[in-house]
Amino acid sequence: MAGLTEDPELGINDIKEETERNNKRIDKKVGVVAEESVQGEREMAPPAGGLIHRSGSRPQLDLSKAAIQGNFEERNPTILLPNQSDDISHLALDIGGSLIKLVYFSRHEDQSIRKKTVKERLGISNGNRRSYPILGGRLHFVKFETSKINDCLDFIYSKQLHRGGMDARWHSELPANENTVIKATGGGAYKFADLFKERLGVSLDKEDEMNCLVAGANFLLKAIRHEAFTHMEGHKEFVQIDHNELFPYLLVNVGSGVSMIKVDGDGKFQRVSGTNVGGGTYWGLGRLLTKCKSFDDLLELSQRGNNRTIDMLVGDIYGGMDYSKIGLSASTIASSFGKAISDNKELEDYRPEDISLSLLRMISYNIGQISYLNALLFGIKRIFFGGFFIRGHAYTMDTISFAVHFWSKGEAQAMFLRHEGFLGALGAFMSYEKHGLDDLMAHQLVERFPMGAPYTGGKIHGPPLGDLNEKISWMEKFLQKGTEITAPVPMAPPGTTGLGGFEVPSSKGGTLRSDASALNVGVLHLVPSLEVFPLLADPKTYEPNTIDLSDHSEFEYWFTVLSEHLQDLVDKAVASEGGTDDAKRRGDAFARAFSAHLARLLEEPAAYGKLGLANLLELREECLREFQFVDAYRSIKQRENEASLAVLPDLLIELDSMSEETRLLTLIEGVLAANIFDWGARACVDLYHKGTIIEIYRMSRNKMQRPWRVDDFDVFKERMLGSGDKKPPPHRRALLFVDNAGADVVLGMLPLARELLRRGTEVVLVANSLPALNDVTAMELPEIVAEAAKHCDILRRAAEAGGLLVDAMINTLDGYKENSSSVPLMVVENGCGSPCIDLRQVSSELAAAAKDADLIILEGMGRALHTNFNGRFKCDALKLAMVKNQRLAEKLINGNIYDCVCRYEPLR
Amino acid sequence: MLHAFGCGESEDGLGTELSSIFTWKFFTESIATDGESEKMDILEVGIPGKWEPNLPDGHISHFALDIGGSLIKLVYFSTNDEFDVVDKAGRLGKQSLGKGRFHFANFETSKINDCLEFIQTKQLHLGGCQHLEAPPTDTTIIKATGGGSYKYADLFKEKLGICLDKEDEMDCLVAGANFLLKAVHQEAFTFMHGQKEFVNIDHNDLYPYLLVNIGSGVSMLKVDGEGKFERVSGTNVGGGTFWGLGRLLTNCKSFDELLELSHKGNNRMIDMLVGDIYGGMDHSKVGLSSTTIASSFGKAVSDNKELADYRPEDISRSLLRMISNNIGQISYLNALRFGLKRIFFGGFFIGGHTYTMDTISVAVHFWSKGEAKAMFLRHEGFLGALGAFMSYGKHGFDDLMFHQLIQSAFLAGDKIGSPTNGKLSENESI
């Protein structure tokens, strides 16, 4: 227990650059890096080549491309530097009185032999196209007890972190730097400077502790959307903080001692107070009183404690009556440990559990009170608590929150940070010049919750698990551990551990363990190319999720749906990898990992931050990728694409024979009908087993009886075709967010796109960057379009104008020819790999493409219903979906399964 | 220094001065229109004049109780003449016929039977001492405060046949403190680095002040005038915590023993100091010297020592500093919040113990950067009991002016052990 533990890491996946030109520039700038990055890329990273289909030759996107380039110029180098530069270390330390916190940057040790196979699997044959430098890495968070500093030194040595870490392998030709300087903070940075020099030959460059704390906290609060949360009576609630209103705040860092810092801005702060009664006091006194061997043991004991046996409560003094005059209830603690006075008991006569709880209460309450008083003095409303004492422990947080609430009479709020404990180390890391992390925005970080990472980083006694097999073995072990974690922890009888009327916190047992709290923190992928979708009417209030899973019955429902669907998914996934033994083993591991995630979430829905259905679905995809199932539906998608493309010409002929008005209706019907082809919906999976694609499509379209459950078609039609003689101008550019591969896109969205093109509207097909279920990806679309274009002149010319055909046909670099005869059809990736989409985080080229768009069409349940159903935009928006889930139908549109939604929201 | 008062207070810090002495010289004039005999059990106020002893009738008791979580404090008054009075105020001579004494006694709450026996022995519940002839009544009512006045009401009824009339604890504390601050010359003093310094407080400038009563827990009261106050804060880390944790950690048998240990201890053995973290250097940027405690008991973390490996003296010292610091800090923050210049500390935890006073003073000094000073009351510990005593009818204490009280500098606390408890201390004087 006493050993180190590693928290999950910040993953840094760098920008995916899209043009040859830029690509060369990167190569020049960062030297060897580009190559490495291909090796170093983690297995779940986007497959190389995801952006194939925008060539530098597309004139339409020239402007936006410049913007992208701008991003590149501005952000990229700074992000690359910590990885690449030889004179910048990869390690920062926070050496406190009790614990050493260590943050280091690494590339992935798992040298990807897989990279090639990933490409093969994805069917990327034309290797000469480009290898996109997806420069990635992670920040690892490790802690050691200060008393075991030698373990820490050994760890650093074994990983060669003082020499640039694992990257040293790649820089092996370089001589080891004799003068390595490592950023360090905390008191120990002074105390142990000589030791580090002697043992590792490195100099510690002492960074001011407060500077680091504040830098770390500011970074987290700015960069991570759901970093801060409140925790009252066992209930966790995430707080989204407007950056403009962040300052001033009080930062209370509870380490061995407690520092209270008033923060007025970046680098602007003052230590206003503190207390010597902190984590060290808890652990120190606790050790003396209970003989616990570790802080975590002590904390765990408290969970089963009853402080009433030791604390003197108001009720004990007043004979069970409240001292109501001054607002003290009978269960208020009048005097911590006050009962140990009057009894004739010895230390041995008290339960260590009770002692631990009393101690925890005493210290937490005290910290909360002093913090509040200071906040009050400075007129500060927000108090953030961080530091190792907190460590996600529900009782601790509840007690502190209670104290703040109690003393402030509800005026002030205690808030906590998910990455608490590493503020100082993170800040020290950030003090390396030119890392560029300062400028990060929340939308550039994607948080993932892989199963392996917290555990490979959990209790490290050697190099972290690099190999997938190790990870799977670990999974198998985890299965047992996981059941321990989720097992309910016995609670003290209710109503006895009062603290000013505050009864036993209802917090779940699982939140106690540091293991569990490590699970609360995900991996942060840094994707500098992500941007906020510019057409969102109000990004600040935008909430992607339609369904809030904090409603427990709602979560239980989706829990069941996902659980039932799991086996089918595993089968598909295993089959997609040829059904090998390896694939089966990975499939099993995936199923276990995902089930464990679900179980954890069922127990504590807020464990991973604010949870919506979109997050849950994305979690599943991430989990698949983690076990190296790149594209479980690949062969299915191919088959369906082929089948659909085969009937497309007939459909187009049929459509062209119709009047414009009829055609528009038929097209929308077609989109809705084709949307039934969805492997994500269980109801539809059953259908699949019963019919062929075109049969289902026809049957489905025939059933399209208007009015639909939500039917704004007439309004939409009027905008498109006008009424009477009035012919409205066509839209300039439409963004079509497509959903599934196969009939959905080929027979539904593509004909609609064609209609828009025919009317002179530029069309941008927006598809996933990474596979998710049977959703079509941006990488697959060009080939589909190319195939469709063979039979359709409109599509062909538009695709050529959009540069799609050039790419798809593997042409010369100068294949582009100015062809003004058609508006272009383009494809952009949306930047995500989930069936849903969070429009706060989209790819920069989607953001660029959106700038000229005046119509967006969201299609499918994931993007139009589960998310964005309530989203508002700065342009006309059409939301099309067939509801393939009875519960959702009832809840959202008061309808039934297979009802259709055609919601048109014109810009007012 | 202690010219007229307090010789009875030993500075040895052994805690015997928990019961300190009032030596009163009461001058009263009966207000001309006086017809209220019930008003008079103790004394009247005013310019020297005629004093008319009003013997209390049987219904007016002469003692009051403060039954706290750890200690029972008892105040009783007697008009006993058996002591000589050193009358320093000659001009008052002839008329100063009335002499009364306040007696202060305390018992551990766990030994409440000693207290009951003491009352019985002294016949306090019968309206006082030997010279009271009034027959005992069944309905004797005794003013009491503190949580125990609820809890032990039945016991008093059963054993002594008296009803405890519960007075609000805070009311009593404030009444006691206001009385002392106004009526007793040199009641308040500061204590830093072993130096005691009396503070003269202008009555007109007394309010508002912060009264911090450190009993088992800690109450912080903002006092704006007579009977005008508000409990603004408090903390559950108080005397009970010191004693309770101390007992568990050191096996001390009494609070005083634990406190005495602390005198011989060195908190550096257990506390993590700023210097321990910063390798002996000051963390000057934030104004922390290397000897500042960074984390109380923080050193107990990193060692492989067991409890038995630490000296109880060091533990006691660390504990005392932790609690005193904390109380000092929270008090200062509250004073700052309400713009109060003065903070008075009282309660049994202080108990005249030099070391606790010192640590609290240091804490207030530290957090206020020297702006605020902790002050102490010489009769701390009995604020509640005194206040309860004063709540009997209209005794007229309120108007007592301090110059009317003369404290005689004799009678080093003569300890009167109760029959059953040698440790009981009672000091008295006229």
PDB file of N, CA, C and O in Angstrom, chain A residues 187 191 209 256-257 273-274 276 280-281 283 287 316-318 323 326 334-337 340 345-346 365-366 369 376, chain B residues 147 151 168-169 216-217 231 233-234 236 240-241 244 247 251 276-278 294-296 300-301 305 326 329 337 367:
ATOM      1  N   GLY A 187       8.911  21.620  -0.440  1.00  0.00           N
ATOM      2  CA  GLY A 187      10.049  21.847   0.436  1.00  0.00           C
ATOM      3  C   GLY A 187      11.207  20.916   0.150  1.00  0.00           C
ATOM      4  O   GLY A 187      12.368  21.296   0.238  1.00  0.00           O
ATOM      5  N   LYS A 191      15.584  20.256   0.262  1.00  0.00           N
ATOM      6  CA  LYS A 191      16.168  19.284   1.178  1.00  0.00           C
ATOM      7  C   LYS A 191      16.894  18.157   0.450  1.00  0.00           C
ATOM      8  O   LYS A 191      17.934  17.699   0.885  1.00  0.00           O
ATOM      9  N   GLU A 209       6.754  26.939  -4.665  1.00  0.00           N
ATOM     10  CA  GLU A 209       5.661  26.008  -4.430  1.00  0.00           C
ATOM     11  C   GLU A 209       4.300  26.627  -4.764  1.00  0.00           C
ATOM     12  O   GLU A 209       3.459  26.008  -5.419  1.00  0.00           O
ATOM     13  N   SER A 256       0.666  18.109   3.744  1.00  0.00           N
ATOM     14  CA  SER A 256       1.015  17.827   5.141  1.00  0.00           C
ATOM     15  C   SER A 256       0.443  18.932   6.012  1.00  0.00           C
ATOM     16  O   SER A 256      -0.216  18.689   6.996  1.00  0.00           O
ATOM     17  N   GLY A 257       0.733  20.136   5.603  1.00  0.00           N
ATOM     18  CA  GLY A 257       0.087  21.292   6.210  1.00  0.00           C
ATOM     19  C   GLY A 257      -0.895  21.846   5.196  1.00  0.00           C
ATOM     20  O   GLY A 257      -1.146  21.233   4.169  1.00  0.00           O
ATOM     21  N   SER A 273      -3.255  32.592   4.090  1.00  0.00           N
ATOM     22  CA  SER A 273      -3.372  31.901   5.358  1.00  0.00           C
ATOM     23  C   SER A 273      -2.943  30.451   5.199  1.00  0.00           C
ATOM     24  O   SER A 273      -2.380  30.065   4.177  1.00  0.00           O
ATOM     25  N   GLY A 274      -3.219  29.712   6.206  1.00  0.00           N
ATOM     26  CA  GLY A 274      -2.848  28.302   6.198  1.00  0.00           C
ATOM     27  C   GLY A 274      -3.136  27.730   7.565  1.00  0.00           C
ATOM     28  O   GLY A 274      -3.635  28.420   8.446  1.00  0.00           O
ATOM     29  N   ASN A 276      -1.499  24.552  10.330  1.00  0.00           N
ATOM     30  CA  ASN A 276      -0.585  23.431  10.536  1.00  0.00           C
ATOM     31  C   ASN A 276      -1.326  22.137  10.842  1.00  0.00           C
ATOM     32  O   ASN A 276      -0.715  21.112  11.063  1.00  0.00           O
ATOM     33  N   GLY A 280      -0.769  15.855   7.214  1.00  0.00           N
ATOM     34  CA  GLY A 280       0.293  15.275   8.029  1.00  0.00           C
ATOM     35  C   GLY A 280      -0.175  15.018   9.449  1.00  0.00           C
ATOM     36  O   GLY A 280       0.220  14.048  10.094  1.00  0.00           O
ATOM     37  N   THR A 281      -1.033  15.897   9.920  1.00  0.00           N
ATOM     38  CA  THR A 281      -1.560  15.737  11.275  1.00  0.00           C
ATOM     39  C   THR A 281      -2.466  14.510  11.341  1.00  0.00           C
ATOM     40  O   THR A 281      -2.414  13.727  12.281  1.00  0.00           O
ATOM     41  N   TRP A 283      -2.451  11.912   9.361  1.00  0.00           N
ATOM     42  CA  TRP A 283      -1.680  10.677   9.183  1.00  0.00           C
ATOM     43  C   TRP A 283      -0.766  10.448  10.380  1.00  0.00           C
ATOM     44  O   TRP A 283      -0.670   9.345  10.912  1.00  0.00           O
ATOM     45  N   ARG A 287      -1.374   7.494  12.819  1.00  0.00           N
ATOM     46  CA  ARG A 287      -0.405   6.407  12.960  1.00  0.00           C
ATOM     47  C   ARG A 287      -0.154   6.115  14.431  1.00  0.00           C
ATOM     48  O   ARG A 287      -0.121   4.965  14.859  1.00  0.00           O
ATOM     49  N   ASP A 316     -24.265  15.082  24.036  1.00  0.00           N
ATOM     50  CA  ASP A 316     -23.665  14.465  25.218  1.00  0.00           C
ATOM     51  C   ASP A 316     -23.643  15.448  26.372  1.00  0.00           C
ATOM     52  O   ASP A 316     -23.779  15.078  27.534  1.00  0.00           O
ATOM     53  N   ILE A 317     -23.446  16.694  26.032  1.00  0.00           N
ATOM     54  CA  ILE A 317     -23.367  17.704  27.084  1.00  0.00           C
ATOM     55  C   ILE A 317     -24.765  18.091  27.551  1.00  0.00           C
ATOM     56  O   ILE A 317     -25.025  18.226  28.724  1.00  0.00           O
ATOM     57  N   TYR A 318     -25.636  18.241  26.578  1.00  0.00           N
ATOM     58  CA  TYR A 318     -26.977  18.709  26.909  1.00  0.00           C
ATOM     59  C   TYR A 318     -27.971  17.567  27.098  1.00  0.00           C
ATOM     60  O   TYR A 318     -29.158  17.753  26.908  1.00  0.00           O
ATOM     61  N   TYR A 323     -28.883  22.245  21.429  1.00  0.00           N
ATOM     62  CA  TYR A 323     -28.689  23.571  21.980  1.00  0.00           C
ATOM     63  C   TYR A 323     -29.151  24.537  20.897  1.00  0.00           C
ATOM     64  O   TYR A 323     -28.394  25.139  20.165  1.00  0.00           O
ATOM     65  N   ILE A 326     -28.321  28.504  19.790  1.00  0.00           N
ATOM     66  CA  ILE A 326     -27.235  28.929  18.926  1.00  0.00           C
ATOM     67  C   ILE A 326     -27.131  28.041  17.695  1.00  0.00           C
ATOM     68  O   ILE A 326     -26.126  28.004  17.005  1.00  0.00           O
ATOM     69  N   ALA A 334     -19.129  18.863  19.826  1.00  0.00           N
ATOM     70  CA  ALA A 334     -18.766  19.980  20.698  1.00  0.00           C
ATOM     71  C   ALA A 334     -17.267  19.986  20.903  1.00  0.00           C
ATOM     72  O   ALA A 334     -16.626  21.017  20.916  1.00  0.00           O
ATOM     73  N   SER A 335     -16.738  18.804  21.068  1.00  0.00           N
ATOM     74  CA  SER A 335     -15.318  18.700  21.351  1.00  0.00           C
ATOM     75  C   SER A 335     -14.784  17.396  20.762  1.00  0.00           C
ATOM     76  O   SER A 335     -15.151  16.313  21.197  1.00  0.00           O
ATOM     77  N   SER A 336     -13.928  17.555  19.769  1.00  0.00           N
ATOM     78  CA  SER A 336     -13.331  16.368  19.182  1.00  0.00           C
ATOM     79  C   SER A 336     -12.496  15.649  20.230  1.00  0.00           C
ATOM     80  O   SER A 336     -11.741  16.291  20.961  1.00  0.00           O
ATOM     81  N   PHE A 337     -12.643  14.381  20.296  1.00  0.00           N
ATOM     82  CA  PHE A 337     -11.942  13.535  21.260  1.00  0.00           C
ATOM     83  C   PHE A 337     -12.323  13.862  22.712  1.00  0.00           C
ATOM     84  O   PHE A 337     -11.696  13.390  23.644  1.00  0.00           O
ATOM     85  N   ALA A 340     -12.927  11.063  25.201  1.00  0.00           N
ATOM     86  CA  ALA A 340     -11.800  10.269  25.689  1.00  0.00           C
ATOM     87  C   ALA A 340     -11.366  10.738  27.062  1.00  0.00           C
ATOM     88  O   ALA A 340     -10.591  10.090  27.738  1.00  0.00           O
ATOM     89  N   LYS A 345     -11.208   4.596  29.920  1.00  0.00           N
ATOM     90  CA  LYS A 345     -10.663   3.696  28.906  1.00  0.00           C
ATOM     91  C   LYS A 345      -9.253   4.086  28.506  1.00  0.00           C
ATOM     92  O   LYS A 345      -8.859   5.241  28.575  1.00  0.00           O
ATOM     93  N   GLU A 346      -8.545   3.081  28.046  1.00  0.00           N
ATOM     94  CA  GLU A 346      -7.226   3.312  27.485  1.00  0.00           C
ATOM     95  C   GLU A 346      -7.354   3.358  25.962  1.00  0.00           C
ATOM     96  O   GLU A 346      -8.403   3.033  25.406  1.00  0.00           O
ATOM     97  N   TYR A 365     -13.084  19.387   9.227  1.00  0.00           N
ATOM     98  CA  TYR A 365     -13.987  20.438   9.661  1.00  0.00           C
ATOM     99  C   TYR A 365     -13.209  21.717   9.933  1.00  0.00           C
ATOM    100  O   TYR A 365     -13.615  22.816   9.570  1.00  0.00           O
ATOM    101  N   ASN A 366     -12.076  21.525  10.548  1.00  0.00           N
ATOM    102  CA  ASN A 366     -11.237  22.662  10.882  1.00  0.00           C
ATOM    103  C   ASN A 366     -10.731  23.371   9.627  1.00  0.00           C
ATOM    104  O   ASN A 366     -10.739  24.596   9.537  1.00  0.00           O
ATOM    105  N   GLN A 369     -13.509  25.286   8.040  1.00  0.00           N
ATOM    106  CA  GLN A 369     -13.853  26.504   8.779  1.00  0.00           C
ATOM    107  C   GLN A 369     -12.852  27.623   8.534  1.00  0.00           C
ATOM    108  O   GLN A 369     -13.215  28.759   8.232  1.00  0.00           O
ATOM    109  N   LEU A 376     -14.186  34.643   3.413  1.00  0.00           N
ATOM    110  CA  LEU A 376     -15.062  35.725   3.848  1.00  0.00           C
ATOM    111  C   LEU A 376     -14.298  37.044   3.953  1.00  0.00           C
ATOM    112  O   LEU A 376     -14.746  38.098   3.507  1.00  0.00           O
TER     113      LEU A 376
ATOM    114  N   GLY B 147     -23.936  22.598  29.763  1.00  0.00           N
ATOM    115  CA  GLY B 147     -24.756  21.507  29.257  1.00  0.00           C
ATOM    116  C   GLY B 147     -25.206  20.559  30.343  1.00  0.00           C
ATOM    117  O   GLY B 147     -26.317  20.035  30.329  1.00  0.00           O
ATOM    118  N   LYS B 151     -28.348  17.785  31.784  1.00  0.00           N
ATOM    119  CA  LYS B 151     -28.088  16.369  31.914  1.00  0.00           C
ATOM    120  C   LYS B 151     -28.208  15.885  33.363  1.00  0.00           C
ATOM    121  O   LYS B 151     -28.671  14.783  33.606  1.00  0.00           O
ATOM    122  N   ASP B 168     -28.904  30.234  30.444  1.00  0.00           N
ATOM    123  CA  ASP B 168     -28.220  30.054  29.175  1.00  0.00           C
ATOM    124  C   ASP B 168     -26.716  30.226  29.352  1.00  0.00           C
ATOM    125  O   ASP B 168     -26.242  31.160  29.997  1.00  0.00           O
ATOM    126  N   GLU B 169     -26.014  29.325  28.753  1.00  0.00           N
ATOM    127  CA  GLU B 169     -24.575  29.272  28.945  1.00  0.00           C
ATOM    128  C   GLU B 169     -23.881  30.538  28.441  1.00  0.00           C
ATOM    129  O   GLU B 169     -23.009  31.106  29.094  1.00  0.00           O
ATOM    130  N   SER B 216     -14.482  22.382  26.855  1.00  0.00           N
ATOM    131  CA  SER B 216     -14.245  21.160  26.087  1.00  0.00           C
ATOM    132  C   SER B 216     -14.188  21.515  24.616  1.00  0.00           C
ATOM    133  O   SER B 216     -13.304  21.117  23.889  1.00  0.00           O
ATOM    134  N   GLY B 217     -15.184  22.282  24.198  1.00  0.00           N
ATOM    135  CA  GLY B 217     -15.142  22.870  22.874  1.00  0.00           C
ATOM    136  C   GLY B 217     -14.870  24.358  23.033  1.00  0.00           C
ATOM    137  O   GLY B 217     -14.567  24.827  24.116  1.00  0.00           O
ATOM    138  N   ARG B 231     -23.165  34.520  19.372  1.00  0.00           N
ATOM    139  CA  ARG B 231     -22.159  33.478  19.172  1.00  0.00           C
ATOM    140  C   ARG B 231     -21.817  33.473  17.690  1.00  0.00           C
ATOM    141  O   ARG B 231     -22.627  33.088  16.854  1.00  0.00           O
ATOM    142  N   SER B 233     -18.950  32.160  16.285  1.00  0.00           N
ATOM    143  CA  SER B 233     -18.178  31.025  15.779  1.00  0.00           C
ATOM    144  C   SER B 233     -17.818  30.103  16.920  1.00  0.00           C
ATOM    145  O   SER B 233     -18.321  30.257  18.035  1.00  0.00           O
ATOM    146  N   GLY B 234     -16.976  29.193  16.642  1.00  0.00           N
ATOM    147  CA  GLY B 234     -16.549  28.235  17.646  1.00  0.00           C
ATOM    148  C   GLY B 234     -15.715  27.176  16.962  1.00  0.00           C
ATOM    149  O   GLY B 234     -15.527  27.222  15.749  1.00  0.00           O
ATOM    150  N   ASN B 236     -14.681  22.826  17.414  1.00  0.00           N
ATOM    151  CA  ASN B 236     -14.763  21.597  18.191  1.00  0.00           C
ATOM    152  C   ASN B 236     -13.385  21.101  18.631  1.00  0.00           C
ATOM    153  O   ASN B 236     -13.273  20.067  19.258  1.00  0.00           O
ATOM    154  N   GLY B 240     -11.213  19.810  25.457  1.00  0.00           N
ATOM    155  CA  GLY B 240     -11.552  18.388  25.479  1.00  0.00           C
ATOM    156  C   GLY B 240     -10.689  17.603  24.512  1.00  0.00           C
ATOM    157  O   GLY B 240     -10.322  16.455  24.760  1.00  0.00           O
ATOM    158  N   THR B 241     -10.377  18.241  23.412  1.00  0.00           N
ATOM    159  CA  THR B 241      -9.550  17.578  22.423  1.00  0.00           C
ATOM    160  C   THR B 241      -8.131  17.386  22.954  1.00  0.00           C
ATOM    161  O   THR B 241      -7.518  16.334  22.779  1.00  0.00           O
ATOM    162  N   GLY B 244      -8.463  14.800  25.735  1.00  0.00           N
ATOM    163  CA  GLY B 244      -8.865  13.493  25.218  1.00  0.00           C
ATOM    164  C   GLY B 244      -7.762  12.847  24.399  1.00  0.00           C
ATOM    165  O   GLY B 244      -7.361  11.709  24.650  1.00  0.00           O
ATOM    166  N   ARG B 247      -4.801  12.057  26.620  1.00  0.00           N
ATOM    167  CA  ARG B 247      -4.944  10.838  27.430  1.00  0.00           C
ATOM    168  C   ARG B 247      -4.647   9.602  26.594  1.00  0.00           C
ATOM    169  O   ARG B 247      -3.962   8.697  27.019  1.00  0.00           O
ATOM    170  N   ASN B 251      -1.362   8.425  28.288  1.00  0.00           N
ATOM    171  CA  ASN B 251      -1.800   7.770  29.527  1.00  0.00           C
ATOM    172  C   ASN B 251      -1.789   8.676  30.742  1.00  0.00           C
ATOM    173  O   ASN B 251      -1.750   8.210  31.874  1.00  0.00           O
ATOM    174  N   ASP B 276      11.993  21.577   8.391  1.00  0.00           N
ATOM    175  CA  ASP B 276      12.136  20.152   8.072  1.00  0.00           C
ATOM    176  C   ASP B 276      11.866  19.911   6.597  1.00  0.00           C
ATOM    177  O   ASP B 276      12.447  19.033   5.968  1.00  0.00           O
ATOM    178  N   ILE B 277      10.946  20.692   6.083  1.00  0.00           N
ATOM    179  CA  ILE B 277      10.603  20.506   4.681  1.00  0.00           C
ATOM    180  C   ILE B 277      11.617  21.201   3.783  1.00  0.00           C
ATOM    181  O   ILE B 277      12.060  20.666   2.793  1.00  0.00           O
ATOM    182  N   TYR B 278      11.986  22.385   4.203  1.00  0.00           N
ATOM    183  CA  TYR B 278      12.874  23.157   3.349  1.00  0.00           C
ATOM    184  C   TYR B 278      14.333  23.003   3.726  1.00  0.00           C
ATOM    185  O   TYR B 278      15.141  23.889   3.470  1.00  0.00           O
ATOM    186  N   ALA B 294       4.770  23.399  10.146  1.00  0.00           N
ATOM    187  CA  ALA B 294       4.097  23.205   8.865  1.00  0.00           C
ATOM    188  C   ALA B 294       2.950  22.225   9.040  1.00  0.00           C
ATOM    189  O   ALA B 294       1.880  22.390   8.470  1.00  0.00           O
ATOM    190  N   SER B 295       3.218  21.207   9.805  1.00  0.00           N
ATOM    191  CA  SER B 295       2.205  20.177   9.975  1.00  0.00           C
ATOM    192  C   SER B 295       2.337  19.570  11.367  1.00  0.00           C
ATOM    193  O   SER B 295       3.330  18.917  11.674  1.00  0.00           O
ATOM    194  N   SER B 296       1.353  19.812  12.188  1.00  0.00           N
ATOM    195  CA  SER B 296       1.384  19.237  13.522  1.00  0.00           C
ATOM    196  C   SER B 296       1.361  17.712  13.415  1.00  0.00           C
ATOM    197  O   SER B 296       0.581  17.158  12.646  1.00  0.00           O
ATOM    198  N   ALA B 300       5.438  12.372  12.665  1.00  0.00           N
ATOM    199  CA  ALA B 300       5.071  11.015  13.074  1.00  0.00           C
ATOM    200  C   ALA B 300       4.756  10.160  11.861  1.00  0.00           C
ATOM    201  O   ALA B 300       4.653   8.945  11.944  1.00  0.00           O
ATOM    202  N   VAL B 301       4.633  10.806  10.740  1.00  0.00           N
ATOM    203  CA  VAL B 301       4.331  10.106   9.498  1.00  0.00           C
ATOM    204  C   VAL B 301       5.521   9.325   8.996  1.00  0.00           C
ATOM    205  O   VAL B 301       5.438   8.153   8.659  1.00  0.00           O
ATOM    206  N   LYS B 305       8.737   4.926  13.854  1.00  0.00           N
ATOM    207  CA  LYS B 305       8.544   4.801  15.299  1.00  0.00           C
ATOM    208  C   LYS B 305       7.097   4.481  15.649  1.00  0.00           C
ATOM    209  O   LYS B 305       6.173   4.831  14.934  1.00  0.00           O
ATOM    210  N   ASN B 326      -4.477  26.727  16.732  1.00  0.00           N
ATOM    211  CA  ASN B 326      -5.714  26.665  15.962  1.00  0.00           C
ATOM    212  C   ASN B 326      -6.774  27.596  16.543  1.00  0.00           C
ATOM    213  O   ASN B 326      -7.451  28.319  15.821  1.00  0.00           O
ATOM    214  N   GLN B 329      -5.829  31.134  15.853  1.00  0.00           N
ATOM    215  CA  GLN B 329      -6.063  31.511  14.460  1.00  0.00           C
ATOM    216  C   GLN B 329      -7.535  31.771  14.172  1.00  0.00           C
ATOM    217  O   GLN B 329      -7.903  32.788  13.592  1.00  0.00           O
ATOM    218  N   ARG B 337     -12.918  39.584  11.080  1.00  0.00           N
ATOM    219  CA  ARG B 337     -14.145  39.605  10.322  1.00  0.00           C
ATOM    220  C   ARG B 337     -15.135  40.634  10.864  1.00  0.00           C
ATOM    221  O   ARG B 337     -15.854  41.279  10.111  1.00  0.00           O
ATOM    222  N   TRP B 367      -0.764  35.358  13.249  1.00  0.00           N
ATOM    223  CA  TRP B 367      -1.759  35.507  12.188  1.00  0.00           C
ATOM    224  C   TRP B 367      -2.140  36.959  11.954  1.00  0.00           C
ATOM    225  O   TRP B 367      -2.523  37.333  10.868  1.00  0.00           O
TER     226      TRP B 367
END
